Short mmCIF file of C-alpha atoms and ligand atoms in Angstrom, two decimals:
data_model
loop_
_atom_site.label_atom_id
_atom_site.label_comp_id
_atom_site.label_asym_id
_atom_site.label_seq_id
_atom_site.Cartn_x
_atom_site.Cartn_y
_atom_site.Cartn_z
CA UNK A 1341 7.33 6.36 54.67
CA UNK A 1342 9.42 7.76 57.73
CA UNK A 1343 12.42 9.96 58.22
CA UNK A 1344 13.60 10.15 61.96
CA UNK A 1345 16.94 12.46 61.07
CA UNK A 1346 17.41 15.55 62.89
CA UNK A 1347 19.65 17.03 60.51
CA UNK A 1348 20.13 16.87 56.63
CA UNK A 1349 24.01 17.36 56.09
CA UNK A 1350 24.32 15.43 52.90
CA UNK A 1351 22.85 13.23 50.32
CA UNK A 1352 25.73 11.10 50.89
CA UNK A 1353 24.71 9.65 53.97
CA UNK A 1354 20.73 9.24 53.22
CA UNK A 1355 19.16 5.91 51.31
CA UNK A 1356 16.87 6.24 48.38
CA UNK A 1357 14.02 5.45 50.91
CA UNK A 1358 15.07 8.60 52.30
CA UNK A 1359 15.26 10.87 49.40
CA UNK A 1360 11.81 9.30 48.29
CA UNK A 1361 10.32 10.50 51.45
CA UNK A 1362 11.62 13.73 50.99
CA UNK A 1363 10.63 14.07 47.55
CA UNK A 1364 6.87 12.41 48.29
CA UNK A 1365 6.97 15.29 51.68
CA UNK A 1366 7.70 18.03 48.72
CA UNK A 1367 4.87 16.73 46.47
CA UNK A 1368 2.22 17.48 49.52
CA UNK A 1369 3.93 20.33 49.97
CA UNK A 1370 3.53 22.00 46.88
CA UNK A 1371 0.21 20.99 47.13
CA UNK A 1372 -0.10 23.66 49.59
CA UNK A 1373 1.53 25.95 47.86
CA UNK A 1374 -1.11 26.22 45.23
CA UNK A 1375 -4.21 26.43 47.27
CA UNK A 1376 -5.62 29.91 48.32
CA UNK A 1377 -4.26 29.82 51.52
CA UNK A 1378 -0.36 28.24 51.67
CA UNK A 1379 0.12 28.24 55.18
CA UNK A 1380 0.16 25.68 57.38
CA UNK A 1381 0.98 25.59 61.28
CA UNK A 1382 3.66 22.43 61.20
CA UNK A 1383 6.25 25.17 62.44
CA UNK A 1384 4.34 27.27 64.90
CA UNK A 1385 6.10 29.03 67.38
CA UNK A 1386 9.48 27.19 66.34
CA UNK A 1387 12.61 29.55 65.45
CA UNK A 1388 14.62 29.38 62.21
CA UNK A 1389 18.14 30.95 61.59
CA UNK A 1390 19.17 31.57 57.96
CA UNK A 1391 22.74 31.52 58.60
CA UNK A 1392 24.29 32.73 55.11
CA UNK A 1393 27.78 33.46 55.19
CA UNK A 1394 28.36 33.28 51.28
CA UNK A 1395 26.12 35.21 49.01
CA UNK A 1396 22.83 33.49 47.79
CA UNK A 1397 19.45 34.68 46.27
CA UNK A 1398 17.85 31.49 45.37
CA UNK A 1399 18.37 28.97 48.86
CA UNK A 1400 18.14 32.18 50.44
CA UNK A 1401 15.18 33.66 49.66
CA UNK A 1402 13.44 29.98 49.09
CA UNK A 1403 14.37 28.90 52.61
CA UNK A 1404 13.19 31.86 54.12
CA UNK A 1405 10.02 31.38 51.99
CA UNK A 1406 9.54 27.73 53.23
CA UNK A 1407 9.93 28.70 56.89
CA UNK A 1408 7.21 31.57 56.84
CA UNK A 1409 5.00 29.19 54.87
CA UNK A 1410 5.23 27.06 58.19
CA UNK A 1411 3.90 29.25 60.58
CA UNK A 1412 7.74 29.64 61.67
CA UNK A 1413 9.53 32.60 63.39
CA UNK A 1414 12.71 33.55 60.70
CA UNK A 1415 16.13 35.36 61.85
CA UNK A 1416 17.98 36.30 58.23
CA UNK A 1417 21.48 36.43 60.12
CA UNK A 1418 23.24 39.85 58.57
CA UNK A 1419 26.35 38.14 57.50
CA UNK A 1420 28.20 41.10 56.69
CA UNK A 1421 26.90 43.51 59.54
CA UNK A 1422 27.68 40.89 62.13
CA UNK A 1423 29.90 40.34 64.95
CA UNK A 1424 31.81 37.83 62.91
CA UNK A 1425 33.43 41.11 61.16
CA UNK A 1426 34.54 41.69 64.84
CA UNK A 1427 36.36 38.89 64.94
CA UNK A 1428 33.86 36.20 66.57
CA UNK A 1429 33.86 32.20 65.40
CA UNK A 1430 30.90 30.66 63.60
CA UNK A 1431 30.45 28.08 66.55
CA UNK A 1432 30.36 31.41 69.58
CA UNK A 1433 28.11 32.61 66.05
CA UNK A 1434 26.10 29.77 66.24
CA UNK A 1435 25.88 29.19 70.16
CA UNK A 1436 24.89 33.05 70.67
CA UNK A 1437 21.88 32.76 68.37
CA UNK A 1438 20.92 29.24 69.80
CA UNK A 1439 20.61 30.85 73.21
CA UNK A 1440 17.49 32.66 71.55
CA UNK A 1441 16.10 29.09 71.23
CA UNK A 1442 16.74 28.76 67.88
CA UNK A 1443 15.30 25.57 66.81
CA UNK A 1444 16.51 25.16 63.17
CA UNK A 1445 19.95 26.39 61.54
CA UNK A 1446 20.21 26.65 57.87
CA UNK A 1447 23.87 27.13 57.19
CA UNK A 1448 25.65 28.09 53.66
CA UNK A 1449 29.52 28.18 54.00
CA UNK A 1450 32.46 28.25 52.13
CA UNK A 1451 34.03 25.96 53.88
CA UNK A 1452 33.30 22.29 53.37
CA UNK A 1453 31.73 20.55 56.86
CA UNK A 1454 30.70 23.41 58.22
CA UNK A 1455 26.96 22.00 59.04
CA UNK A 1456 28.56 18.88 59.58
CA UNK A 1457 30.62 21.33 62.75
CA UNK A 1458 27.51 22.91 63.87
CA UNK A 1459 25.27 19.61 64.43
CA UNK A 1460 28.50 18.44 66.48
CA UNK A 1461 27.76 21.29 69.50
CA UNK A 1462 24.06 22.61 68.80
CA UNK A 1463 20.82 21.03 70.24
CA UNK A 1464 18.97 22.66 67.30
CA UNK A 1465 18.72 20.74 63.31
CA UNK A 1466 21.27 21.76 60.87
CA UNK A 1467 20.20 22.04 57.24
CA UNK A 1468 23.33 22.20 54.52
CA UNK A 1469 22.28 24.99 52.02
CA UNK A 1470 25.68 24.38 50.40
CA UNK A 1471 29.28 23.93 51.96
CA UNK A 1472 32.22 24.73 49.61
CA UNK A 1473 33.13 22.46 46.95
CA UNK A 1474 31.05 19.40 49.14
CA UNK A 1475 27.21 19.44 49.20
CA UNK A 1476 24.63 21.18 48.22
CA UNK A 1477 21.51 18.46 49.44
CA UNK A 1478 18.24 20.90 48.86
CA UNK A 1479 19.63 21.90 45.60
CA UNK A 1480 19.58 17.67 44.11
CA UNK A 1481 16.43 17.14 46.25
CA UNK A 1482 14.72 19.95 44.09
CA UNK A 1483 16.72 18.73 40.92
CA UNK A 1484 15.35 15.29 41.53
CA UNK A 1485 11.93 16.19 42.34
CA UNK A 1486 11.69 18.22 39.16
CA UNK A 1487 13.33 15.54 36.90
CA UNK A 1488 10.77 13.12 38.39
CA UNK A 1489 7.62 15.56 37.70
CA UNK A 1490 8.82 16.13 34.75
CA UNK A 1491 9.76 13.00 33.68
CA UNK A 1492 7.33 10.43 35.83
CA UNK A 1493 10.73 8.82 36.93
CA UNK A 1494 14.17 8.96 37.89
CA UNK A 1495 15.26 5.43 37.12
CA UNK A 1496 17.02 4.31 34.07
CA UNK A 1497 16.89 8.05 32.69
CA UNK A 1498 20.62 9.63 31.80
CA UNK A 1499 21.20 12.98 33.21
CA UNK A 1500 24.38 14.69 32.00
CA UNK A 1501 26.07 17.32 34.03
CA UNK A 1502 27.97 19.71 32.31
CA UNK A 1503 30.62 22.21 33.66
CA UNK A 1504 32.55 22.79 36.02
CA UNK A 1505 32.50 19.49 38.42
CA UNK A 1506 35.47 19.66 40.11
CA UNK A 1507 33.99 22.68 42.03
CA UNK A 1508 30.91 22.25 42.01
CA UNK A 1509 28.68 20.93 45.63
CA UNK A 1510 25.43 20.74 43.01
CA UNK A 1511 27.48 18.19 41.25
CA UNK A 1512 28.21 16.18 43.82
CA UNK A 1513 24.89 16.02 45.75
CA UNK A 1514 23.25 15.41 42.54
CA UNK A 1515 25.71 12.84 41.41
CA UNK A 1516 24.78 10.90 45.40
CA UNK A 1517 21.11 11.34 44.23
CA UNK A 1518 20.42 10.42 41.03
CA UNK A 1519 22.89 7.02 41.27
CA UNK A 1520 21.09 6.07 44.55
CA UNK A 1521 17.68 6.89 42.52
CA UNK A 1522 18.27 4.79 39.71
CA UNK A 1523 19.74 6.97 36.96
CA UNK A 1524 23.14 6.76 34.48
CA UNK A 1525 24.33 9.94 35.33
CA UNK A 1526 27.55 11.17 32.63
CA UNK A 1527 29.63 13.92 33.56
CA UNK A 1528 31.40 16.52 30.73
CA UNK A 1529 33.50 19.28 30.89
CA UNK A 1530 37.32 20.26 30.48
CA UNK A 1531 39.39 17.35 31.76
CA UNK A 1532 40.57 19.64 34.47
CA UNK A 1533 36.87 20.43 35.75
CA UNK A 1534 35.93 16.58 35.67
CA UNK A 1535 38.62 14.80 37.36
CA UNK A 1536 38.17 10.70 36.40
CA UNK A 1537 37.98 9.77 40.05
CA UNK A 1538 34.41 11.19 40.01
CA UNK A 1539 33.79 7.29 37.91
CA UNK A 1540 34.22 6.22 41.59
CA UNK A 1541 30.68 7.78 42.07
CA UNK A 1542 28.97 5.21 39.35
CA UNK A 1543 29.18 8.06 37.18
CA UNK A 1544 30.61 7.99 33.43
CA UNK A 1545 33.36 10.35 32.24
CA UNK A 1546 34.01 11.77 29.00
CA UNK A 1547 35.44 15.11 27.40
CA UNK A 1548 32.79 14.58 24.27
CA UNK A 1549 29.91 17.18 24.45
CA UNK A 1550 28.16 15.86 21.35
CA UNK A 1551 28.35 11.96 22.38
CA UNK A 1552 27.42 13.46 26.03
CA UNK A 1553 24.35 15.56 25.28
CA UNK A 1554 23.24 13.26 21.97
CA UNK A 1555 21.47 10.54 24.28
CA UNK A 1556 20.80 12.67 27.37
CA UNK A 1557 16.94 12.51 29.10
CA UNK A 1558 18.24 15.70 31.35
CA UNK A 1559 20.75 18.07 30.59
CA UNK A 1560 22.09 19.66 33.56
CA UNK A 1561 24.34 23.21 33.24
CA UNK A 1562 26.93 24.59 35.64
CA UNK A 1563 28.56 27.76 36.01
CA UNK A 1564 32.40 28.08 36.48
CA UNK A 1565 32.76 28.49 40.26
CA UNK A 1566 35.64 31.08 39.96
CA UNK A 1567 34.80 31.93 43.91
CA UNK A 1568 36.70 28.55 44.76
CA UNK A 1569 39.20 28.18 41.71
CA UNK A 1570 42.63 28.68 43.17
CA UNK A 1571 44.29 28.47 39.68
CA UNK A 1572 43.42 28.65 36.05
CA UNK A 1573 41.80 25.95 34.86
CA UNK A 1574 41.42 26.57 31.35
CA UNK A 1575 42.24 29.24 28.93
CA UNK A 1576 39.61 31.60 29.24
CA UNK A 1577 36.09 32.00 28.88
CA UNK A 1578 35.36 32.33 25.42
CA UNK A 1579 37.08 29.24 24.93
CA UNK A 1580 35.40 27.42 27.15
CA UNK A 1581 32.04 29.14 25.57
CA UNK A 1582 33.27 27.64 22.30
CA UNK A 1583 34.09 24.22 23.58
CA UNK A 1584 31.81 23.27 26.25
CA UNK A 1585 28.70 26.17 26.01
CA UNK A 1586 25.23 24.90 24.95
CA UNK A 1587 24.35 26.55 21.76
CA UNK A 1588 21.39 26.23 19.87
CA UNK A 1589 23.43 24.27 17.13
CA UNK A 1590 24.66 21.75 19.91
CA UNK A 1591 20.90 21.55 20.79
CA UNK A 1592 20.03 20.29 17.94
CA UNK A 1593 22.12 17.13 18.16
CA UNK A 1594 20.34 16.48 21.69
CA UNK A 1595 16.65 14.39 22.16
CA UNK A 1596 14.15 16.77 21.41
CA UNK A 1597 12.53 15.96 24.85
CA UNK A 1598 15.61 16.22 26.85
CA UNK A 1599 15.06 18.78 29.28
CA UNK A 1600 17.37 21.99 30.20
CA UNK A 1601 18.06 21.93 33.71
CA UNK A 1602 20.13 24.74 35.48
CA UNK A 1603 20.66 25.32 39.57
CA UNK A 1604 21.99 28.96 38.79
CA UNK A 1605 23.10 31.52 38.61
CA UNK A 1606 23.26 31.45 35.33
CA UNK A 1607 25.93 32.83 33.12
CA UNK A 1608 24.71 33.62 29.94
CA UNK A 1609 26.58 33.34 26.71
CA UNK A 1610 28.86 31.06 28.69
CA UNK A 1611 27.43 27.73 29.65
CA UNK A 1612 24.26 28.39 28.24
CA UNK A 1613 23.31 30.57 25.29
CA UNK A 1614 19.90 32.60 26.34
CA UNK A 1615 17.36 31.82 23.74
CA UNK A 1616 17.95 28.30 25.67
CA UNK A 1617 17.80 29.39 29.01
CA UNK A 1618 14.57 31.17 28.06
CA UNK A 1619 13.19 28.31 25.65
CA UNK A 1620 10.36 26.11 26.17
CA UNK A 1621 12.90 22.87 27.03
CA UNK A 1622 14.20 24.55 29.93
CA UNK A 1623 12.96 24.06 33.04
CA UNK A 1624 15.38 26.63 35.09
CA UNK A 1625 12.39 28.34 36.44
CA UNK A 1626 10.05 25.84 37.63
CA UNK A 1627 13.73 24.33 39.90
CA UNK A 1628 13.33 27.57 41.87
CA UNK A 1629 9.42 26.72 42.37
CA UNK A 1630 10.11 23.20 43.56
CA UNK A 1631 12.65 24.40 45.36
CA UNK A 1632 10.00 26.07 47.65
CA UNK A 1633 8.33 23.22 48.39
CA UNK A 1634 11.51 20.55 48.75
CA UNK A 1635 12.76 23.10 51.29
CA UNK A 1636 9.17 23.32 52.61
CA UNK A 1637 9.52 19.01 53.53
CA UNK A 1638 12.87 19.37 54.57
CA UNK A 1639 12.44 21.76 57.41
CA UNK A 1640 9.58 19.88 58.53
CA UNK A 1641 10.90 16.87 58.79
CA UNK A 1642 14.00 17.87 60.77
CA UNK A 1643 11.60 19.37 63.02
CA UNK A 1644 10.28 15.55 64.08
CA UNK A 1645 7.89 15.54 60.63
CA UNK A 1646 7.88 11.46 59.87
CA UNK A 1647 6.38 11.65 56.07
CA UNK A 1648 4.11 13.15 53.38
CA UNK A 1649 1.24 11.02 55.46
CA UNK A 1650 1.57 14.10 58.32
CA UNK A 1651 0.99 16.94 55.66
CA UNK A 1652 -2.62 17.95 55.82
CA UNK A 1653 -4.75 17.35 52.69
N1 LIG B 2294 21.33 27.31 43.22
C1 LIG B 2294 21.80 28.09 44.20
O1 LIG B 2294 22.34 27.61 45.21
O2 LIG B 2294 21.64 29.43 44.00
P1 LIG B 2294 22.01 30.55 45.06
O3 LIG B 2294 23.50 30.56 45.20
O4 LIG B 2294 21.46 31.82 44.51
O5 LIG B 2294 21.36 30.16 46.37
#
Protein backbone atom coordinates (compact mmCIF):
# COMPACT_ATOMS: atom_id res chain seq x y z
CA UNK A 1 0.00 0.00 0.00
CA UNK A 2 1.36 3.63 -0.79
CA UNK A 3 -0.02 7.11 -0.92
CA UNK A 4 2.56 9.75 -2.29
CA UNK A 5 -0.19 12.87 -2.21
CA UNK A 6 0.71 15.90 -0.47
CA UNK A 7 -2.65 17.11 -0.08
CA UNK A 8 -6.17 15.49 0.37
CA UNK A 9 -8.66 18.01 -1.37
CA UNK A 10 -11.28 15.53 -2.36
CA UNK A 11 -12.45 12.04 -2.66
CA UNK A 12 -13.13 12.86 -6.13
CA UNK A 13 -9.79 12.78 -7.35
CA UNK A 14 -8.38 9.63 -5.20
CA UNK A 15 -8.77 5.71 -6.48
CA UNK A 16 -10.16 3.06 -4.24
CA UNK A 17 -6.47 1.95 -3.76
CA UNK A 18 -6.22 5.19 -2.22
CA UNK A 19 -9.10 5.32 0.10
CA UNK A 20 -8.09 1.64 1.12
CA UNK A 21 -4.81 2.91 2.21
CA UNK A 22 -6.28 5.48 4.09
CA UNK A 23 -8.77 3.43 5.70
CA UNK A 24 -6.02 0.37 6.42
CA UNK A 25 -3.55 3.78 7.87
CA UNK A 26 -6.81 4.51 10.25
CA UNK A 27 -7.14 0.85 11.36
CA UNK A 28 -3.30 1.05 12.82
CA UNK A 29 -4.15 4.09 13.96
CA UNK A 30 -6.81 3.38 16.18
CA UNK A 31 -4.79 0.77 17.27
CA UNK A 32 -2.89 3.34 18.99
CA UNK A 33 -5.49 4.97 20.22
CA UNK A 34 -6.44 2.20 22.55
CA UNK A 35 -3.16 1.31 24.06
CA UNK A 36 -2.02 3.01 27.37
CA UNK A 37 0.03 5.34 25.81
CA UNK A 38 -1.59 6.94 22.27
CA UNK A 39 1.16 8.90 21.22
CA UNK A 40 3.36 8.42 18.70
CA UNK A 41 6.29 10.73 17.29
CA UNK A 42 5.29 10.49 13.28
CA UNK A 43 4.68 14.39 13.65
CA UNK A 44 7.46 15.60 15.86
CA UNK A 45 8.46 18.97 15.67
CA UNK A 46 6.11 19.53 12.49
CA UNK A 47 3.46 22.54 12.72
CA UNK A 48 -0.29 22.19 12.14
CA UNK A 49 -2.80 25.11 11.46
CA UNK A 50 -6.50 24.42 12.15
CA UNK A 51 -7.75 26.98 9.90
CA UNK A 52 -11.67 27.06 10.72
CA UNK A 53 -13.46 29.77 9.25
CA UNK A 54 -17.06 28.18 9.64
CA UNK A 55 -18.13 26.85 12.95
CA UNK A 56 -17.28 23.13 13.79
CA UNK A 57 -17.04 20.98 17.01
CA UNK A 58 -16.57 17.59 15.64
CA UNK A 59 -13.52 18.04 12.60
CA UNK A 60 -12.49 20.58 14.90
CA UNK A 61 -11.85 19.22 17.94
CA UNK A 62 -10.98 15.61 16.19
CA UNK A 63 -8.30 17.20 14.03
CA UNK A 64 -6.81 18.96 16.71
CA UNK A 65 -6.96 15.64 18.64
CA UNK A 66 -5.18 13.70 15.78
CA UNK A 67 -2.38 16.27 15.51
CA UNK A 68 -1.44 16.25 19.35
CA UNK A 69 -1.69 12.45 19.20
CA UNK A 70 1.32 12.88 16.66
CA UNK A 71 3.73 14.48 18.62
CA UNK A 72 2.68 17.69 16.46
CA UNK A 73 2.86 21.45 17.36
CA UNK A 74 -1.17 22.78 16.85
CA UNK A 75 -2.16 26.62 16.03
CA UNK A 76 -6.30 26.66 16.50
CA UNK A 77 -6.47 29.87 14.15
CA UNK A 78 -9.13 32.34 16.14
CA UNK A 79 -11.39 32.78 13.24
CA UNK A 80 -13.40 35.39 14.66
CA UNK A 81 -10.63 37.36 16.68
CA UNK A 82 -8.47 37.49 13.60
CA UNK A 83 -7.10 39.90 11.26
CA UNK A 84 -9.48 38.64 8.63
CA UNK A 85 -12.22 40.84 10.64
CA UNK A 86 -9.71 43.64 9.65
CA UNK A 87 -10.18 43.16 6.38
CA UNK A 88 -7.17 40.69 5.35
CA UNK A 89 -7.64 37.71 2.47
CA UNK A 90 -7.48 34.04 3.39
CA UNK A 91 -4.39 33.57 0.97
CA UNK A 92 -2.20 36.97 2.97
CA UNK A 93 -4.24 34.59 5.99
CA UNK A 94 -2.69 31.67 4.89
CA UNK A 95 0.84 33.03 3.70
CA UNK A 96 1.27 34.98 7.19
CA UNK A 97 0.86 31.80 9.21
CA UNK A 98 3.03 29.71 6.70
CA UNK A 99 5.88 32.10 7.39
CA UNK A 100 5.79 30.43 10.98
CA UNK A 101 6.69 27.22 9.06
CA UNK A 102 3.56 25.84 9.17
CA UNK A 103 3.80 22.48 7.75
CA UNK A 104 0.13 21.29 7.52
CA UNK A 105 -3.15 23.47 6.85
CA UNK A 106 -6.45 22.06 7.72
CA UNK A 107 -8.94 24.37 6.12
CA UNK A 108 -12.98 24.42 6.61
CA UNK A 109 -14.65 27.12 4.36
CA UNK A 110 -17.74 28.16 3.12
CA UNK A 111 -16.73 28.60 0.04
CA UNK A 112 -16.31 25.66 -2.31
CA UNK A 113 -12.31 25.25 -3.52
CA UNK A 114 -11.01 26.97 -0.99
CA UNK A 115 -8.24 24.11 -0.11
CA UNK A 116 -8.18 23.50 -3.60
CA UNK A 117 -6.82 27.79 -3.58
CA UNK A 118 -4.51 27.29 -0.78
CA UNK A 119 -2.47 24.12 -2.19
CA UNK A 120 -2.20 26.44 -5.43
CA UNK A 121 0.38 29.13 -3.44
CA UNK A 122 1.47 27.23 -0.10
CA UNK A 123 4.54 24.87 0.22
CA UNK A 124 2.75 23.29 3.22
CA UNK A 125 -0.27 20.08 2.75
CA UNK A 126 -3.78 21.19 2.60
CA UNK A 127 -6.37 18.96 4.25
CA UNK A 128 -10.29 19.78 3.16
CA UNK A 129 -12.27 19.62 6.50
CA UNK A 130 -15.28 20.66 4.41
CA UNK A 131 -15.71 23.43 1.63
CA UNK A 132 -19.29 24.68 1.06
CA UNK A 133 -21.72 22.63 -0.66
CA UNK A 134 -18.40 20.48 -2.33
CA UNK A 135 -16.42 18.07 -0.08
CA UNK A 136 -16.19 17.02 2.99
CA UNK A 137 -13.21 13.95 2.40
CA UNK A 138 -12.39 13.06 6.34
CA UNK A 139 -16.01 13.02 7.04
CA UNK A 140 -16.68 9.71 4.08
CA UNK A 141 -13.21 8.39 5.02
CA UNK A 142 -14.56 7.99 8.70
CA UNK A 143 -18.11 7.02 7.28
CA UNK A 144 -16.44 4.35 5.24
CA UNK A 145 -14.15 3.08 7.76
CA UNK A 146 -17.02 2.66 10.19
CA UNK A 147 -19.42 1.02 7.63
CA UNK A 148 -16.54 -1.38 6.90
CA UNK A 149 -15.85 -2.24 10.79
CA UNK A 150 -19.06 -2.51 11.19
CA UNK A 151 -20.03 -4.32 8.43
CA UNK A 152 -16.62 -6.42 7.36
CA UNK A 153 -17.18 -4.70 3.87
CA UNK A 154 -18.12 -1.96 1.77
CA UNK A 155 -18.85 -3.77 -1.46
CA UNK A 156 -22.21 -4.76 -2.68
CA UNK A 157 -23.81 -3.24 0.63
CA UNK A 158 -26.66 -0.30 -0.10
CA UNK A 159 -26.19 2.76 1.87
CA UNK A 160 -29.05 5.26 1.64
CA UNK A 161 -28.52 8.90 2.27
CA UNK A 162 -31.26 10.75 3.42
CA UNK A 163 -31.77 14.60 3.54
CA UNK A 164 -30.81 17.30 2.35
CA UNK A 165 -28.30 16.41 -0.73
CA UNK A 166 -28.38 19.20 -2.70
CA UNK A 167 -26.39 20.99 0.10
CA UNK A 168 -24.80 18.76 1.56
CA UNK A 169 -20.41 18.23 1.02
CA UNK A 170 -20.98 14.80 3.34
CA UNK A 171 -23.18 13.74 0.54
CA UNK A 172 -21.09 14.20 -2.03
CA UNK A 173 -17.75 12.89 -0.66
CA UNK A 174 -19.58 9.95 0.53
CA UNK A 175 -21.44 9.43 -2.66
CA UNK A 176 -17.31 9.54 -4.52
CA UNK A 177 -16.52 6.91 -1.79
CA UNK A 178 -18.79 4.40 -1.41
CA UNK A 179 -19.37 4.03 -5.55
CA UNK A 180 -15.54 3.85 -5.98
CA UNK A 181 -15.66 1.21 -2.91
CA UNK A 182 -18.08 -1.01 -4.28
CA UNK A 183 -21.46 -0.05 -2.82
CA UNK A 184 -25.26 0.83 -4.40
CA UNK A 185 -25.56 3.92 -2.79
CA UNK A 186 -29.65 5.45 -3.09
CA UNK A 187 -30.26 8.89 -2.36
CA UNK A 188 -33.91 10.27 -0.71
CA UNK A 189 -35.20 13.36 0.19
CA UNK A 190 -37.60 16.21 -1.17
CA UNK A 191 -37.17 16.37 -4.93
CA UNK A 192 -35.76 19.79 -4.43
CA UNK A 193 -32.91 18.50 -1.93
CA UNK A 194 -31.99 15.53 -4.39
CA UNK A 195 -31.66 16.98 -7.73
CA UNK A 196 -31.71 13.73 -10.46
CA UNK A 197 -28.38 14.77 -11.89
CA UNK A 198 -26.80 13.33 -8.69
CA UNK A 199 -27.77 9.58 -10.93
CA UNK A 200 -24.70 10.94 -12.83
CA UNK A 201 -22.71 9.85 -9.66
CA UNK A 202 -23.84 5.91 -10.08
CA UNK A 203 -26.17 6.76 -7.49
CA UNK A 204 -30.08 5.85 -7.55
CA UNK A 205 -32.79 8.49 -7.03
CA UNK A 206 -36.08 8.23 -5.57
CA UNK A 207 -38.61 10.42 -3.44
CA UNK A 208 -39.87 6.93 -1.62
CA UNK A 209 -38.61 6.75 2.06
CA UNK A 210 -40.20 3.37 2.72
CA UNK A 211 -38.90 1.61 -0.67
CA UNK A 212 -35.51 3.64 0.23
CA UNK A 213 -34.89 2.60 3.82
CA UNK A 214 -36.85 -1.07 3.40
CA UNK A 215 -33.62 -2.76 1.79
CA UNK A 216 -30.93 -0.44 3.16
CA UNK A 217 -27.48 -2.19 4.89
CA UNK A 218 -26.65 1.65 6.14
CA UNK A 219 -28.87 4.33 6.71
CA UNK A 220 -27.23 7.55 6.52
CA UNK A 221 -29.10 10.99 8.07
CA UNK A 222 -28.54 14.62 7.12
CA UNK A 223 -29.46 17.76 8.57
CA UNK A 224 -31.04 20.63 6.49
CA UNK A 225 -28.05 22.90 5.77
CA UNK A 226 -30.10 26.17 6.19
CA UNK A 227 -26.42 28.02 6.47
CA UNK A 228 -26.21 27.57 2.53
CA UNK A 229 -30.01 27.51 1.46
CA UNK A 230 -30.56 30.69 -0.46
CA UNK A 231 -34.36 29.99 -0.82
CA UNK A 232 -37.04 27.83 0.63
CA UNK A 233 -36.88 24.59 -0.28
CA UNK A 234 -39.77 23.07 1.20
CA UNK A 235 -42.60 24.07 3.35
CA UNK A 236 -41.32 23.97 6.66
CA UNK A 237 -39.91 21.79 9.09
CA UNK A 238 -42.53 19.89 10.55
CA UNK A 239 -43.41 18.88 7.23
CA UNK A 240 -40.43 17.76 6.29
CA UNK A 241 -40.31 15.90 9.94
CA UNK A 242 -43.53 14.23 8.77
CA UNK A 243 -42.40 13.29 5.33
CA UNK A 244 -38.84 12.51 5.32
CA UNK A 245 -37.86 12.17 9.46
CA UNK A 246 -36.85 8.68 10.70
CA UNK A 247 -39.35 7.61 13.22
CA UNK A 248 -39.42 4.63 15.10
CA UNK A 249 -42.53 3.45 12.99
CA UNK A 250 -40.45 4.03 9.68
CA UNK A 251 -37.78 1.91 11.52
CA UNK A 252 -39.60 -0.75 11.66
CA UNK A 253 -40.05 -1.23 7.92
CA UNK A 254 -36.05 -1.09 7.66
CA UNK A 255 -33.51 -4.51 8.07
CA UNK A 256 -33.20 -5.01 11.55
CA UNK A 257 -29.35 -4.92 11.09
CA UNK A 258 -29.23 -1.85 9.07
CA UNK A 259 -27.22 0.51 10.86
CA UNK A 260 -28.02 4.36 11.82
CA UNK A 261 -25.36 6.42 10.60
CA UNK A 262 -25.27 10.29 11.21
CA UNK A 263 -22.12 12.91 10.45
CA UNK A 264 -23.94 15.60 12.71
CA UNK A 265 -25.00 17.78 14.11
CA UNK A 266 -27.87 16.29 14.69
CA UNK A 267 -31.28 17.79 14.71
CA UNK A 268 -33.49 15.99 16.74
CA UNK A 269 -37.15 15.49 16.15
CA UNK A 270 -36.30 16.50 12.60
CA UNK A 271 -34.32 14.02 10.61
CA UNK A 272 -34.02 11.73 13.27
CA UNK A 273 -36.35 11.05 16.19
CA UNK A 274 -33.99 10.60 19.53
CA UNK A 275 -34.84 7.28 20.97
CA UNK A 276 -33.01 6.42 17.43
CA UNK A 277 -30.24 8.57 17.64
CA UNK A 278 -29.65 7.13 21.12
CA UNK A 279 -30.63 3.37 20.21
CA UNK A 280 -28.48 0.48 20.01
CA UNK A 281 -28.59 0.54 15.81
CA UNK A 282 -26.99 3.76 15.74
CA UNK A 283 -23.65 4.14 15.38
CA UNK A 284 -23.46 8.21 15.54
CA UNK A 285 -21.03 7.97 18.32
CA UNK A 286 -18.50 5.52 17.45
CA UNK A 287 -18.22 8.02 13.63
CA UNK A 288 -16.76 10.67 15.97
CA UNK A 289 -14.25 7.89 17.46
CA UNK A 290 -13.12 6.75 14.03
CA UNK A 291 -13.03 9.95 13.11
CA UNK A 292 -9.96 10.36 15.45
CA UNK A 293 -8.10 7.90 14.02
CA UNK A 294 -9.05 8.49 10.00
CA UNK A 295 -7.84 12.04 10.71
CA UNK A 296 -4.94 10.50 12.68
CA UNK A 297 -3.76 8.54 8.89
CA UNK A 298 -4.61 11.39 7.00
CA UNK A 299 -2.28 13.91 8.50
CA UNK A 300 0.37 11.47 8.43
CA UNK A 301 0.32 10.60 5.25
CA UNK A 302 0.32 14.13 3.80
CA UNK A 303 3.24 14.57 5.87
CA UNK A 304 5.32 11.91 3.41
CA UNK A 305 3.58 8.74 5.56
CA UNK A 306 3.48 5.90 2.53
CA UNK A 307 0.97 3.26 4.38
CA UNK A 308 -0.38 1.45 7.47
CA UNK A 309 3.12 -0.69 7.01
CA UNK A 310 4.99 2.74 8.60
CA UNK A 311 2.63 2.84 11.75
CA UNK A 312 4.46 1.21 14.60
CA UNK A 313 2.93 -1.99 16.06
N1 LIG B 1 -19.61 16.26 10.82
C1 LIG B 1 -19.11 17.50 10.94
O1 LIG B 1 -18.45 18.03 10.03
O2 LIG B 1 -19.38 18.12 12.13
P1 LIG B 1 -18.81 19.53 12.56
O3 LIG B 1 -19.44 20.57 11.67
O4 LIG B 1 -19.17 19.70 14.00
O5 LIG B 1 -17.31 19.51 12.34
Amino acid sequence: MSWNRKHLLDIESLSAAEINTVLETARAFKAVGERAIKKVPALRGKTVVNLFIEPSTRTRCSFELAALRLTADVINFPAEASSLKKGETLKDTARNLESLNADIFIIRHSAAGAPHFLARFLNASVVNAGDGAHEHPTQALLDAFTIREKKGRIEGLKVTILGDILYSRVARSNIWALTKLGAQVTLCGPSTLVPRAFEQMGCRVTYNLEEAIADADIINLLRIQHERQRKTMFPGIGEYASLYGLTKTRLTGTKPDALIMHPGPINRGVEIDSEIADGERSVILEQVTNGLAVRMAVLFLVNGGQGPQEVAA
